[in-house]
Structures are given as C-alpha cells and as structure tokens.
Coordinates of C-alpha atoms and ligand atoms in Angstrom, one line a residue:
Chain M
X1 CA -4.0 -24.1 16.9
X2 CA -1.8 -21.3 15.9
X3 CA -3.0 -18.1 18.5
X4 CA -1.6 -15.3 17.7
X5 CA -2.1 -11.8 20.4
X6 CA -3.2 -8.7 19.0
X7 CA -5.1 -7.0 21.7
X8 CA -1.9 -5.1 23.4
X9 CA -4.1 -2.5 24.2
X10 CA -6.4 -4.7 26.2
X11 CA -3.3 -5.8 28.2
X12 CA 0.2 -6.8 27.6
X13 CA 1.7 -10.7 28.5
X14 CA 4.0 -10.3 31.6
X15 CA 7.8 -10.3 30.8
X16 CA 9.8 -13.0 32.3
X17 CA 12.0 -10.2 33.9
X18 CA 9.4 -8.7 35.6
X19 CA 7.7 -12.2 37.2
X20 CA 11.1 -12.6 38.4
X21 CA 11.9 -9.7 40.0
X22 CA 8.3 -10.3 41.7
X23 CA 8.5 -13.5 43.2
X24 CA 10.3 -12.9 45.9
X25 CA 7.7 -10.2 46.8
X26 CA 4.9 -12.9 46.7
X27 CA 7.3 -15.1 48.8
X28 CA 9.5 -14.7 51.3
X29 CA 9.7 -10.9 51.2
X30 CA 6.6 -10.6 52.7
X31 CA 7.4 -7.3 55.1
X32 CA 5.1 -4.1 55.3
X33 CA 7.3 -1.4 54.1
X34 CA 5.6 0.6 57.0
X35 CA 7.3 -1.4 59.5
X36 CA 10.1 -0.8 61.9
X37 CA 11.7 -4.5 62.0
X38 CA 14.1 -6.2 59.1
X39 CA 11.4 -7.1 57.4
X40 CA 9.8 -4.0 56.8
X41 CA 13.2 -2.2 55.8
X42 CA 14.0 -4.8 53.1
X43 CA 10.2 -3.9 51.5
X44 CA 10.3 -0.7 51.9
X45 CA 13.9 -0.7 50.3
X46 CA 12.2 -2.2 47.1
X47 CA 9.6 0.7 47.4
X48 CA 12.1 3.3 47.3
X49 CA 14.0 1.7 44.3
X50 CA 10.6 1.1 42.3
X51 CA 9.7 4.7 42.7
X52 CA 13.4 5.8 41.7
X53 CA 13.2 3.8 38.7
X54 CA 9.9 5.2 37.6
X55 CA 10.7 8.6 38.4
X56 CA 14.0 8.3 36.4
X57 CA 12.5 6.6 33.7
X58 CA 9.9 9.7 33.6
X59 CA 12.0 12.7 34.0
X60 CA 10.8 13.7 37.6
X61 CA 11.6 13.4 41.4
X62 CA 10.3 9.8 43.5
X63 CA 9.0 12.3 45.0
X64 CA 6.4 12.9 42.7
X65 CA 5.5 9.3 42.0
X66 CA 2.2 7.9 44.0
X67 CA 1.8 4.7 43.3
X68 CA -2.0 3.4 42.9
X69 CA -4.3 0.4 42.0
X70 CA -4.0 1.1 38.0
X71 CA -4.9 3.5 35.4
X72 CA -8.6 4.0 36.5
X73 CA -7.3 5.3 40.3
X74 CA -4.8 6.6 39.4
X75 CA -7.5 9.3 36.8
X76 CA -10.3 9.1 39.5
X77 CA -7.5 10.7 41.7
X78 CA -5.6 13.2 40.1
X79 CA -9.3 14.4 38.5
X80 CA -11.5 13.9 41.7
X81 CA -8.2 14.9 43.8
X82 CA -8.2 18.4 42.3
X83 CA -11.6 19.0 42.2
X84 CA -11.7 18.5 45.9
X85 CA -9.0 20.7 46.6
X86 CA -9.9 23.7 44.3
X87 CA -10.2 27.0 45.7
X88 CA -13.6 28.5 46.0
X89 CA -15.2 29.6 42.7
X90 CA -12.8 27.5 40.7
X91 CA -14.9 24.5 39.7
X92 CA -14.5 24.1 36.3
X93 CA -13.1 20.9 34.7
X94 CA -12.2 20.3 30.6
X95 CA -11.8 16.8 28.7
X96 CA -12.6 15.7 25.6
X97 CA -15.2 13.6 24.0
X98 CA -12.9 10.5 23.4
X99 CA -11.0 9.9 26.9
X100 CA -11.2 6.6 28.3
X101 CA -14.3 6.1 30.8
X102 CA -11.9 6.1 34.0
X103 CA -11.5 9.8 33.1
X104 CA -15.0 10.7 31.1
X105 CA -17.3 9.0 33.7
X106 CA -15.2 10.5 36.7
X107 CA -15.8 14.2 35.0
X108 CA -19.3 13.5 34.9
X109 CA -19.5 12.6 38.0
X110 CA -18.2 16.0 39.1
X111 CA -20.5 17.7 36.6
X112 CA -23.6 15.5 38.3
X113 CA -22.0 17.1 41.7
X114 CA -22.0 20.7 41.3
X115 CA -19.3 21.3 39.0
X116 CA -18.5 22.8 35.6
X117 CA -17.4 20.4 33.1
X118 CA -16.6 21.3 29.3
X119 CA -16.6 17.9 27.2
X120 CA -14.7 19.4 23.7
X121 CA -15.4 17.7 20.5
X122 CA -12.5 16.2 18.5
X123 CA -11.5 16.1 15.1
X124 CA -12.3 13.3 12.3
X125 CA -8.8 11.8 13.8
X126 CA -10.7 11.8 17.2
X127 CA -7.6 15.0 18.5
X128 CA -8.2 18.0 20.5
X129 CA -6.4 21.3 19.4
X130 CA -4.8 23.3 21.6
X131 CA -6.7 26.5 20.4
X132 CA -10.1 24.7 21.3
X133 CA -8.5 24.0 25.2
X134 CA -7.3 27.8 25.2
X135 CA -10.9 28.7 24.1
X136 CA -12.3 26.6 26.5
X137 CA -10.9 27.9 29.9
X138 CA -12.1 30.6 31.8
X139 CA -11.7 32.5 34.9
X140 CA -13.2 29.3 36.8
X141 CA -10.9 26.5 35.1
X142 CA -8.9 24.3 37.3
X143 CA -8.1 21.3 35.5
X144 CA -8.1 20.1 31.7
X145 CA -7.6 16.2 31.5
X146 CA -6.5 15.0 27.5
X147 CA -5.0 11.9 27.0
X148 CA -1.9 11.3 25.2
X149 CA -2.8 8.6 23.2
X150 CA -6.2 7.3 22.6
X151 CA -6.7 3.8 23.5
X152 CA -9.2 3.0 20.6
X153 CA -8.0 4.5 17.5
X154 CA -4.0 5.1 18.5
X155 CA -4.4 8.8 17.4
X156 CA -1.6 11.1 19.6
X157 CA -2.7 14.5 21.0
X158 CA -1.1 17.9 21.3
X159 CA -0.2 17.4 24.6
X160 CA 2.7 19.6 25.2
X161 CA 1.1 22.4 23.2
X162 CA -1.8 21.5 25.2
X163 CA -0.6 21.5 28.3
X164 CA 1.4 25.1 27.5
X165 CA -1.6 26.7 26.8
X166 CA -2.8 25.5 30.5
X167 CA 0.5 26.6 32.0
X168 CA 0.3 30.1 30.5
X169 CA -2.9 30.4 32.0
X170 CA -2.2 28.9 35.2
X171 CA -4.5 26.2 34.9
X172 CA -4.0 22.5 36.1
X173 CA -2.8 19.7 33.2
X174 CA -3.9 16.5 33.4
X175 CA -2.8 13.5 31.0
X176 CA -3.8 9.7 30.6
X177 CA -0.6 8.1 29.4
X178 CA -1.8 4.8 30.1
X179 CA -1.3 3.8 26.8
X180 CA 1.7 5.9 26.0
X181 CA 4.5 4.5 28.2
X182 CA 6.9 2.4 26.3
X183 CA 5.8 4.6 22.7
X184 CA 6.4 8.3 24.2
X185 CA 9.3 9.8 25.3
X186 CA 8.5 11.5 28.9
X187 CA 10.9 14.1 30.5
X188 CA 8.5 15.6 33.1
X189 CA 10.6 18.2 34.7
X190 CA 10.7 19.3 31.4
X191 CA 6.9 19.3 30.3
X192 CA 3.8 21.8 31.0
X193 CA 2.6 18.5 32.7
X194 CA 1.1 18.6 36.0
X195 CA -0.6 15.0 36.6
X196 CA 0.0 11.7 34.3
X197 CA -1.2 8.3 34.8
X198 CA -0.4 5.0 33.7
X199 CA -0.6 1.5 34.2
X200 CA 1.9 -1.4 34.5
X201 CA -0.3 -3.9 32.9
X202 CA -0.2 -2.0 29.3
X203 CA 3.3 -2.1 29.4
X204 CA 4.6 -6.0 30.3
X205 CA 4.1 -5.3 33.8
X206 CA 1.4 -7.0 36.1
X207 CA -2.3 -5.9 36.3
X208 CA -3.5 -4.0 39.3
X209 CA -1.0 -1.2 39.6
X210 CA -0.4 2.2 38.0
X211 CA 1.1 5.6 39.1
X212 CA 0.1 9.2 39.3
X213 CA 2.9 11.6 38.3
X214 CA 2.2 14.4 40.7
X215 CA 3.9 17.8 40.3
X216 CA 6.0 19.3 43.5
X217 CA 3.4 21.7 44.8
X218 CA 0.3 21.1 43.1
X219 CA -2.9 20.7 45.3
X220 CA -4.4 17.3 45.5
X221 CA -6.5 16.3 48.0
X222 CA -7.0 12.8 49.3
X223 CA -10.1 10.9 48.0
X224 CA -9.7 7.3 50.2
X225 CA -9.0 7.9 53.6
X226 CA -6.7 5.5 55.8
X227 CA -3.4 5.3 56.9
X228 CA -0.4 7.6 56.0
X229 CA 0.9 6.1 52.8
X230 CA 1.9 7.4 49.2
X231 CA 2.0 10.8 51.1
X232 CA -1.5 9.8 52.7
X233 CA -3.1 10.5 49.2
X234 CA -3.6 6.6 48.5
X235 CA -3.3 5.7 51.9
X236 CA -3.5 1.6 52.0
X237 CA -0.7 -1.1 52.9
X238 CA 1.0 -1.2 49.4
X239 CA 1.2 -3.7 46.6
X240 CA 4.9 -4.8 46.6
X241 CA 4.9 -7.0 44.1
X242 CA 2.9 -5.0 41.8
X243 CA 4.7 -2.2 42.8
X244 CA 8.2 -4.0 42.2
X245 CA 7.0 -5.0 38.7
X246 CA 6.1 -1.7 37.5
X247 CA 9.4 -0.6 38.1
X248 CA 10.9 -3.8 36.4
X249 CA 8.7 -3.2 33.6
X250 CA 9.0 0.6 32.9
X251 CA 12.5 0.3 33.3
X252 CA 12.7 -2.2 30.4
X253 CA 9.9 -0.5 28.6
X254 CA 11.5 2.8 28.6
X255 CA 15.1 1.2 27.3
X256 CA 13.8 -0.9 24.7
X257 CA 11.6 2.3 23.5
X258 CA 13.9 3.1 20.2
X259 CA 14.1 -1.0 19.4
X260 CA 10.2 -1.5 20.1
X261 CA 9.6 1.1 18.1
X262 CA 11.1 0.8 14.8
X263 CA 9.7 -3.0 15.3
X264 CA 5.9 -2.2 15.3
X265 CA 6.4 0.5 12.9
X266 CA 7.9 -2.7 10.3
X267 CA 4.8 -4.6 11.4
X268 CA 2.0 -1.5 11.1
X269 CA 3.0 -0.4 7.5
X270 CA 2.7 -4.3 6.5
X271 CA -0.7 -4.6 8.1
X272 CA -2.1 -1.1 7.2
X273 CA -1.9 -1.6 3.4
X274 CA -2.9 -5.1 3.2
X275 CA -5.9 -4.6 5.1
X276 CA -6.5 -1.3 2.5
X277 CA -5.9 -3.8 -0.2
X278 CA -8.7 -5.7 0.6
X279 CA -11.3 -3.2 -0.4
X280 CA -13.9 -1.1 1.2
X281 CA -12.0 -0.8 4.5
X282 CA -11.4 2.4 6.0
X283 CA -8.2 3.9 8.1
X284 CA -9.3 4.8 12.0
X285 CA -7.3 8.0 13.6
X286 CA -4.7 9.8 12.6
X287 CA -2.4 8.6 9.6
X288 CA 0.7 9.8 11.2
X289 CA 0.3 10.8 14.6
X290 CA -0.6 7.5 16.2
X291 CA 0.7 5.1 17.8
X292 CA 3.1 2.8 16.4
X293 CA 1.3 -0.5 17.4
X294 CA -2.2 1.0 17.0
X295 CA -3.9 0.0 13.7
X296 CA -7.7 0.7 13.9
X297 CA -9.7 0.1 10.8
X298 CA -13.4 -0.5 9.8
X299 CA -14.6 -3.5 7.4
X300 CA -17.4 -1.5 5.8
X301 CA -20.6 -3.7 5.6
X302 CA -20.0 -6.1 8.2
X303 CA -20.0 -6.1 11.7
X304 CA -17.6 -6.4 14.2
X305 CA -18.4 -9.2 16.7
X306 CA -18.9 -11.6 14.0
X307 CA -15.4 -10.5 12.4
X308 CA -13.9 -10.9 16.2
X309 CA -15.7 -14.4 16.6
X310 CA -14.2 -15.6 13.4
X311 CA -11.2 -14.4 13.3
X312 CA -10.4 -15.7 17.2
X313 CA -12.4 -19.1 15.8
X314 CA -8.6 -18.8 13.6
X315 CA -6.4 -18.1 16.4
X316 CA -6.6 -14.5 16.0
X317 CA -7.4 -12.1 19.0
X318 CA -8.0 -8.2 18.6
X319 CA -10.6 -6.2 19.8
X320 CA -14.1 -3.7 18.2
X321 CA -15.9 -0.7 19.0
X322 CA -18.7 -2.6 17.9
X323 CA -21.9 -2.3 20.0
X324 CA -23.0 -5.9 20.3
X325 CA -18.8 -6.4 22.4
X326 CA -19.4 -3.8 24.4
X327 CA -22.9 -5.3 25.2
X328 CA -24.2 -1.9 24.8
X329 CA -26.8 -0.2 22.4
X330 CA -24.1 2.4 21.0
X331 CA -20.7 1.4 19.7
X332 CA -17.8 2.6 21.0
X333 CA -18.2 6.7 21.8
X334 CA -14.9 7.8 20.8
X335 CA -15.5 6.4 16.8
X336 CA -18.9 8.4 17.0
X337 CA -17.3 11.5 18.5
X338 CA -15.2 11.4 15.5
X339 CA -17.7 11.5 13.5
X340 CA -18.3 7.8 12.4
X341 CA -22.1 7.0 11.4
X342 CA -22.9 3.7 13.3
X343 CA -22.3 1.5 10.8
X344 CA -18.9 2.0 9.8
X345 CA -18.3 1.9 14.3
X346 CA -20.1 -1.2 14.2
X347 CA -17.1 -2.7 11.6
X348 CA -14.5 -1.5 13.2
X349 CA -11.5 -3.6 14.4
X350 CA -8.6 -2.5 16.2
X351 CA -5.3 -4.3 16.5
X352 CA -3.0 -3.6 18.9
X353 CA 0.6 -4.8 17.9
X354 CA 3.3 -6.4 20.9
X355 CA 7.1 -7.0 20.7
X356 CA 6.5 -11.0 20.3
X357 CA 4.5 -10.2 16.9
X358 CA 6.0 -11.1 13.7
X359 CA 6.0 -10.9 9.9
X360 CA 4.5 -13.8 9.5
X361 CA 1.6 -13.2 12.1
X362 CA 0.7 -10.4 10.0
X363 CA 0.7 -12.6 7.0
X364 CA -1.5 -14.8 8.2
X365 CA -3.8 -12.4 9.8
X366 CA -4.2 -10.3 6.7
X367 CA -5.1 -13.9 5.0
X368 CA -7.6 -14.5 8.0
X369 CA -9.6 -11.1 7.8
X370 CA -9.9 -11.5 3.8
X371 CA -11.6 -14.6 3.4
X372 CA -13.3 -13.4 7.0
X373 CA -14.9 -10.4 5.5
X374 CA -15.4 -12.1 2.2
X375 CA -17.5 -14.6 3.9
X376 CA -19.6 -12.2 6.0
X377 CA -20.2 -9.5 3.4
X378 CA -21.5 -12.6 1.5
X379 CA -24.7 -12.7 4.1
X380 CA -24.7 -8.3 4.4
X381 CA -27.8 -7.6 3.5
X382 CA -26.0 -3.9 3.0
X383 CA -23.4 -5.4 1.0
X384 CA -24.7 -6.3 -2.8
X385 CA -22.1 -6.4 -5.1
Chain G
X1 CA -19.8 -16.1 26.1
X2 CA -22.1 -17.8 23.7
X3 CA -23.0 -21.5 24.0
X4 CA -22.0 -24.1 21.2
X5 CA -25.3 -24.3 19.9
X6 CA -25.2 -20.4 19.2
X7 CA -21.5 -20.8 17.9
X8 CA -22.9 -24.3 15.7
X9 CA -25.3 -21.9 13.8
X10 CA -23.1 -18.8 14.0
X11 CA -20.1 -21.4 11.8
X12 CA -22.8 -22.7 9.7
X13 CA -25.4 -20.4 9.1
X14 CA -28.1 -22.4 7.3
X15 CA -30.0 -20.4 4.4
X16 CA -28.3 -17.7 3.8
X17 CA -28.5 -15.8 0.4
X18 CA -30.8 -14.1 -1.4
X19 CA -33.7 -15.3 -2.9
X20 CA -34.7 -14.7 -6.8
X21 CA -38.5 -14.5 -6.9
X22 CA -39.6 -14.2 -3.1
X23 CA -43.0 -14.1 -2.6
X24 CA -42.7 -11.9 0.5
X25 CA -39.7 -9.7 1.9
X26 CA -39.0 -8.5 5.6
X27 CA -36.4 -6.2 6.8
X28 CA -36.2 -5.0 9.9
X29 CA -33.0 -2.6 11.1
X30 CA -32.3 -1.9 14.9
X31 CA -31.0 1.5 14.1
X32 CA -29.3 1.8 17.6
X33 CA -26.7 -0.9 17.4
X34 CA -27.3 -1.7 13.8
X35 CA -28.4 -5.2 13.6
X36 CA -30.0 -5.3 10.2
X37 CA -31.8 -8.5 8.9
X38 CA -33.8 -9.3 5.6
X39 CA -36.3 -12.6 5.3
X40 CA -37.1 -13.9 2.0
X41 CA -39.6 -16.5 1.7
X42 CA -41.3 -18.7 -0.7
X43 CA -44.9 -19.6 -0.1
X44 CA -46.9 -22.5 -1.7
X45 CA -50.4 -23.8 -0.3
X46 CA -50.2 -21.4 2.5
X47 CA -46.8 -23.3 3.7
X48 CA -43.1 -21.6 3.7
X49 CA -41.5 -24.2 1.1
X50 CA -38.3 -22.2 1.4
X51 CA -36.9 -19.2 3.2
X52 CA -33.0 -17.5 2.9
X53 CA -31.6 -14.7 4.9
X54 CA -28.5 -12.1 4.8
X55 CA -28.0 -10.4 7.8
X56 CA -25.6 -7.3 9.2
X57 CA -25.1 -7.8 12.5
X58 CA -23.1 -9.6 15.7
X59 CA -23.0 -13.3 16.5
X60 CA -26.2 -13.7 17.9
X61 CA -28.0 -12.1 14.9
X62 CA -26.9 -14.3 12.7
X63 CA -27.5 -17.8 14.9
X64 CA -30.7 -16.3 15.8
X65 CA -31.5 -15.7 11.8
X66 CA -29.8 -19.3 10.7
X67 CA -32.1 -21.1 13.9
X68 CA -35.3 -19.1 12.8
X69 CA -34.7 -20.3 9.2
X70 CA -34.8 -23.9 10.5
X71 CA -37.7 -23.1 12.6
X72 CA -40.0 -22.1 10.1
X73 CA -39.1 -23.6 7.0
X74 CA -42.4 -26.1 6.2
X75 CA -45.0 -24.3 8.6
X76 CA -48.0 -22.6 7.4
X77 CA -47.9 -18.9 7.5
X78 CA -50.2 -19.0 10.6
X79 CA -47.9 -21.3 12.6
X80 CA -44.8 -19.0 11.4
X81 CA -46.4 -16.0 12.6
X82 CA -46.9 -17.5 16.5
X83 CA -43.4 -17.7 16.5
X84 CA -41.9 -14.9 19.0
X85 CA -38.4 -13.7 19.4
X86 CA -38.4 -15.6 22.6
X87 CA -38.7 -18.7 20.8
X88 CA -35.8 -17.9 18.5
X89 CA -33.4 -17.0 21.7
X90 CA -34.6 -20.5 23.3
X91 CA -34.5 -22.9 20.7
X92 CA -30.5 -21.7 20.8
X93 CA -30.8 -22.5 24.3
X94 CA -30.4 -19.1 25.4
X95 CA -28.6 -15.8 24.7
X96 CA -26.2 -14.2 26.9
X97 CA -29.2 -11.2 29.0
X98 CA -27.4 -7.9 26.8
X99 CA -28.0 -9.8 23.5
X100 CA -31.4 -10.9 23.5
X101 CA -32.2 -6.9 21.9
X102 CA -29.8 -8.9 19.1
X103 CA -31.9 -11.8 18.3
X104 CA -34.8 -9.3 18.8
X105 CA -35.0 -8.8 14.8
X106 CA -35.3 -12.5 13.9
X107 CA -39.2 -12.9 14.3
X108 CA -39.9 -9.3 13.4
X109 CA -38.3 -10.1 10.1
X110 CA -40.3 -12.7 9.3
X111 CA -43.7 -11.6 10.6
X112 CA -43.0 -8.6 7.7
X113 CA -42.1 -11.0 4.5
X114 CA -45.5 -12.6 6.1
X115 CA -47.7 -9.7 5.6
X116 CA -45.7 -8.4 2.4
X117 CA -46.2 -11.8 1.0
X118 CA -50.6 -11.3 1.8
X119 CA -50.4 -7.6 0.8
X120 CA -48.9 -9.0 -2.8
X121 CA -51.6 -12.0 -3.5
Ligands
PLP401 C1 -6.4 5.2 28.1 C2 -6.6 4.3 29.3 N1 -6.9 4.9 30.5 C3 -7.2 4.1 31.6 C4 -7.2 2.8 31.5 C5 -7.5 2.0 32.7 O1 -6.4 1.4 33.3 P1 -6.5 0.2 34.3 O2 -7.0 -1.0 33.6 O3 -5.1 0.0 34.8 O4 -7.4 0.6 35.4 C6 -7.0 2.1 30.3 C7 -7.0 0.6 30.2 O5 -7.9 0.0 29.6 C8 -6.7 2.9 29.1 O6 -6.5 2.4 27.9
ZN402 ZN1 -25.9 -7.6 18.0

C-alpha cells in the first residue's frame, strides 16, 4: 500500500546523514567524554564539535548550549530551573493558554507549589500579544515562557517583540522552539531571548535529545542532581550518539532552511485550498503567520478519529485534536483556548508537511479526505443536507 | 489500538441512515467529547423489525452503534431494553479502557427510541 507521512510534527524520519554520523557513537566510539584515557578524548571531541555546530547554527556561544533528554527537559529545566533560583519575592511565572504540556503542566506545577503563575489567553489564531505579556508582569515577574510556534495549529508568535518587552523590564524570556528549528531563522546573540528549547527528533535528528539555549549569566539552578556535566545543570554521563546527531541534524536543517522552505510552502498552498474546496471545512491558526508545513483544519460535522482511522486505513498518517485520540474527555486545549466550540476541535485534522512529500501525495490525500468526509458526514447525525 | 472486530464494524457500519417513518427516536449526545448518536427503529408486534443509525463521533462510536444495530434488530422491545452498554463493548470483544465512555451512548440511544416509541402508541 501506498503510505504516505504527514505527522512531521509528531516526529521527523532520521536522515541518512545523521544515522551515519551516529554509528560510530553506538559502536566503536564508545568512550565517556568525562574520561582521562583516548577514549574519552575522542568522545568528548565529538561533544565539543556538536555543541559548536549548534551554537553556530543558533547565533550564540557552545557555551550556552546544555544539551538534555528532549524538548520536555529541556522546558521542565529552563522553567523549573529559574523558578528555583529566583530571588526572594520574585515568584511570578507567565505562559499562555496554548503551550505544549512539557511547559503548561510544569507551570502548574509551580503554581500548585507556591508560586504565581499568569496563564494569558490567546487570540482566535491561538497568539499572544506582546501588549498582553507587558500588561501581565509585575514587580514579582521572573519568567514569561511563549513558544514560537505552536505545535497544533502552526500559528507563529511575537516572540522578538515579546521577548523585548521582557528585556525592557528585566524580566526572564523563555521560548519553546521545538517546532521552530529548520522553519525560523535564530541569531541568539542578537535576540531579547534568554532560554530556547528544542528537540532533535522534530528536526531529522534522533528521538531522546534536545538543547537548552542558556544565556551567559542568567540564573538557573540545577533540578537533577549528579555528577558535574552540562555545567552540572543536567548532570548525567551524556548521550553521544544522540548528542552527535543533533548536531548532524541542525547543521543540515539550518542550511537547507531557504530550500525546505519554499518546498512546503508549494505543498501548503496546494493542500490549503483543496481541502477549502471541499466545503464546510474551516482554516486552523493564523493565515499567514504559520508555519510553512503546518496545515490545521477542521471537517465540520464529523469527527476526527474516524477521519484519522480512515484516512491511515488509505495509507495516509496525520494527526487530531480530537478528544476520543487524545483518550481524553476534552479535545485538544489549545483549539478551545482559541475559541473553538467542541465540535468543530473534535473535527479537526492537522497535517504536518516533511521534505520527502510531494505534489502528488497531496493529490492523492486531498482525493482521500473527500470521499473520507463524504462518507462520514453521510452517517452525522449533525450533518443533514 | 482497536481489535479487527471493532475495525470490521467501524469499515462496514451496518444500518446506517435515517429512517422515514420511525416509530420511536433516541438521541443521546456526550456533550464533553461530543459523541452524538441517534436510533431510529421500527416496531411491529412488540419486535424491532428494523432499526438505522447516524452517528457523530470516534471509531468506537460508530462499531459500537453498527454492533448494537445487529444486536437488537428482531428482539422484542423488552429483550432490547436488557441490553447494557457493557454488552455493546463485549460483543466487540472489548474496547480499548479510555473508550468505553465512547461506546457509552449505544444502549442509552436505544433505550430512548424505546420509550419515545411507548410514549407515541
Ligand atoms: C512545542 C513542543 N514542545 C515540546 C515538545 C516535547 O519534545 P520532546 O518530545 O523532545 O520531549 C514537543 C513535541 O511533541 C513540542 O511539539
Ligand atoms: Zn469517542
């Protein structure tokens, strides 16, 4: 059968560049980087370079690079990491309604603990303004935590305005560009950014291992105690091939940004109006400021499980906000914090284009979620037309 | 996630439509995840000569509406109301545990076409 992957939001296939330069790390480069001996100097060699490569392809120092288990560490520390090092009577914390749980659930964690925490609405395109972040701080503000881009809906913040305002009023900036990296130019030296995370695995790279961009001078405090690693603030022997492979893998990301680019951007303005074209289906996020592989949309009167089981029953695999794939009474929160009633949230269907796509996959999947929603608005009992 | 009997009726959902004439209609809505289901049935003698569904909701909704369709189609309207939820969930041999609140609306649909077909005669 024909299977075609549109779930690059889920997670990314690994380039063949980046299993490469990771084998040897699974084989016979098997030395700690913390050790004296040969064998530790060749690993911790390929440390350096990895961290070099990511801070170039970022705009910063190595020295600012802490490399971590993922996206949801690498959020759980910069967010629990200040916290813990705040100053007394700064315990205030700001994030929005539509973050990704590695960041929501660790703020409200904080909140259950003692602290402040301000959870700002968003916007019918699911975005924070910068005048609601400058509204939100007060005297007792140490952090605000916005994504760039929002994994569900593709919808791209303010950021830099965002994280002005926090410089101007000396306030900590947090960002989640786990889905970002390989869409978003990044010159960090540059930009009122104090913390960043991402994650190899949304970006070709392998699963399991993600960065925190730290700023020269910032106060983080360790949350996992151990040995003296990553500046003891992710203490732990490190993941060398994981570690190897993100730096493979941003490095190629980053150059074949422009290329990538204009490539999904063919692909999303075929898919967007077909699936518009098919009638009663509704744009997700921001028209323009998204990102260029995100296409979110919701198939009014039906439901989106049953649209995913049919559609991957033809090859076709994307993901839904829809309640019943979450497992969950409430579909996804970041369509209702924009305002969706639970109906349309229930239909909604997000694709998530890759740099193996093609024309033609778009062809056929436009075909495939016709007939698809043809069939199951047939049996809608709120569809009678 | 779902086993093939699950996926055999989610394919090939039997009874689905609307029905012209019903002699009873149930819909039930779980207004949380927003599964919706409407039973129509047909009554003669006191038996369910026909029933036909439409439902609004995830794979387990709708094999749990086809199976129940089956189920009933040919029982008096005092053996169709014994049936339980439960029932519905096991004669598909089971329902992954955070679905069964899915499959939930199946026997509550009927049970109402039930008593709006008695409230009618
Ligand atoms: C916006 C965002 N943040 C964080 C994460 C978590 O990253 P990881 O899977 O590397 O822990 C994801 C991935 O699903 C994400 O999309
Ligand atoms: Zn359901």
């Amino acid at each position: 059968m024909k299977r075609i992957y549109m779930d690059h939001g889920a997670t990314t296939p690994m380039r063949e560049e980046v299993l490469e330069a990771m084998l040897p790390f699974l084989g016979e480069k098997y030395g700690n980087p913390s050790s004296l001996h040969f064998f530790g100097r060749e690993s911790l060699k390929a440390l350096d370079v990895a961290r070099e490569k990511t801070a170039s392809c970022l705009g910063c120092a190595p020295e600012e690079i802490l490399f971590t288990s993922g996206g949801t560490e690498a959020n759980n520390l910069a967010i629990i990491g200040v916290a813990k090092g705040s100053p007394p009577g700064k315990n205030h914390i700001i994030t929005s309604a539509v973050e990704h749980h590695a960041v929501l659930d660790t703020v409200k964690f904080l909140g259950k603990s003692g602290y402040d925490i301000t959870i700002l609405p968003v916007d019918e395109y699911g975005m924070v303004s910068p005048q609601q972040v400058e509204d939100a701080i007060t005297e007792q503000t140490i952090l605000v935590s916005i994504m760039t881009a929002n994994n569900e809906v593709g919808t791209i913040m303010p950021f830099e305005e965002i994280g002005g305002v926090c410089r101007e009023k000396g306030v900590y900036f947090h960002t989640d560009a786990v889905q970002a990296i390989g869409h978003i130019h990044f010159n960090l030296q540059s930009q009122p950014i104090d913390f960043l995370s991402l994650s190899a695995h949304k970006f070709y790279g392998p699963k399991g291992v993600g960065v925190l961009y730290q700023r020269r001078k910032t106060k983080l405090e360790q949350i996992c105690y151990g040995g003296g690693q990553e500046r003891k603030l992710r203490p732990g022997t490190e993941n060398m091939p994981g570690i190897v492979g993100l730096g493979k893998a941003i490095e190629l990301a980053v150059a074949n940004m422009p290329a990538n680019r204009e490539k999904l951007l063919r692909l999303r303005d075929q898919l967007i109006p077909g699936l518009l074209r098919i009638g009663d289906v509704r744009l997700n996020g921001h028209p323009e400021k998204r990102l260029p592989g995100n296409i979110n949309v919701s198939v009014l009167f039906v439901e989106g499980e049953s649209l995913l089981l049919h559609l991957d029953l033809k090859g076709i695999a994307l993901s839904s906000g829809s309640a019943c794939t979450a497992g969950s009474l409430d579909p996804s929160h970041v369509l209702l914090a924009m305002g969706l009633d639970h109906q349309t949230a229930q239909g909604s269907l997000r694709f998530t284009l890759g740099r193996d796509n093609t024309p033609e996959d778009i062809d056929y999947t436009l075909e495939a979620v016709r007939e698809t929603a043809h069939n199951l608005r047939a049996m809608s009992p709120i569809y009678r037309k | 996630m779902y086993n093939e009997k699950v996926m055999e009726h989610f394919q090939n959902p039997r009874n689905v439509g609307e029905m012209v004439d019903p002699g009873g209609v149930g819909e039930v809505g779980n207004m949380r995840c927003g599964d919706i289901m409407k039973i129509f049935i047909k009554v003669e003698d006191n038996i369910i000569q026909d029933i036909k569904f439409l439902t609004f909701g995830c794979g387990a909704a709708i094999a749990s509406s086809s199976a129940l369709t089956e189920m009933v189609k040919g029982k008096t309207l005092d053996e169709a109301l014994l049936i339980t939820n439960k029932d519905v969930a096991e004669e598909l041999g089971g329902l992954p545990a955070p679905k069964l609140h899915c499959s939930n609306l199946a026997a509550d649909a009927l049970h109402k076409a039930i008593e709006d077909f008695r409230a009618k005669q």
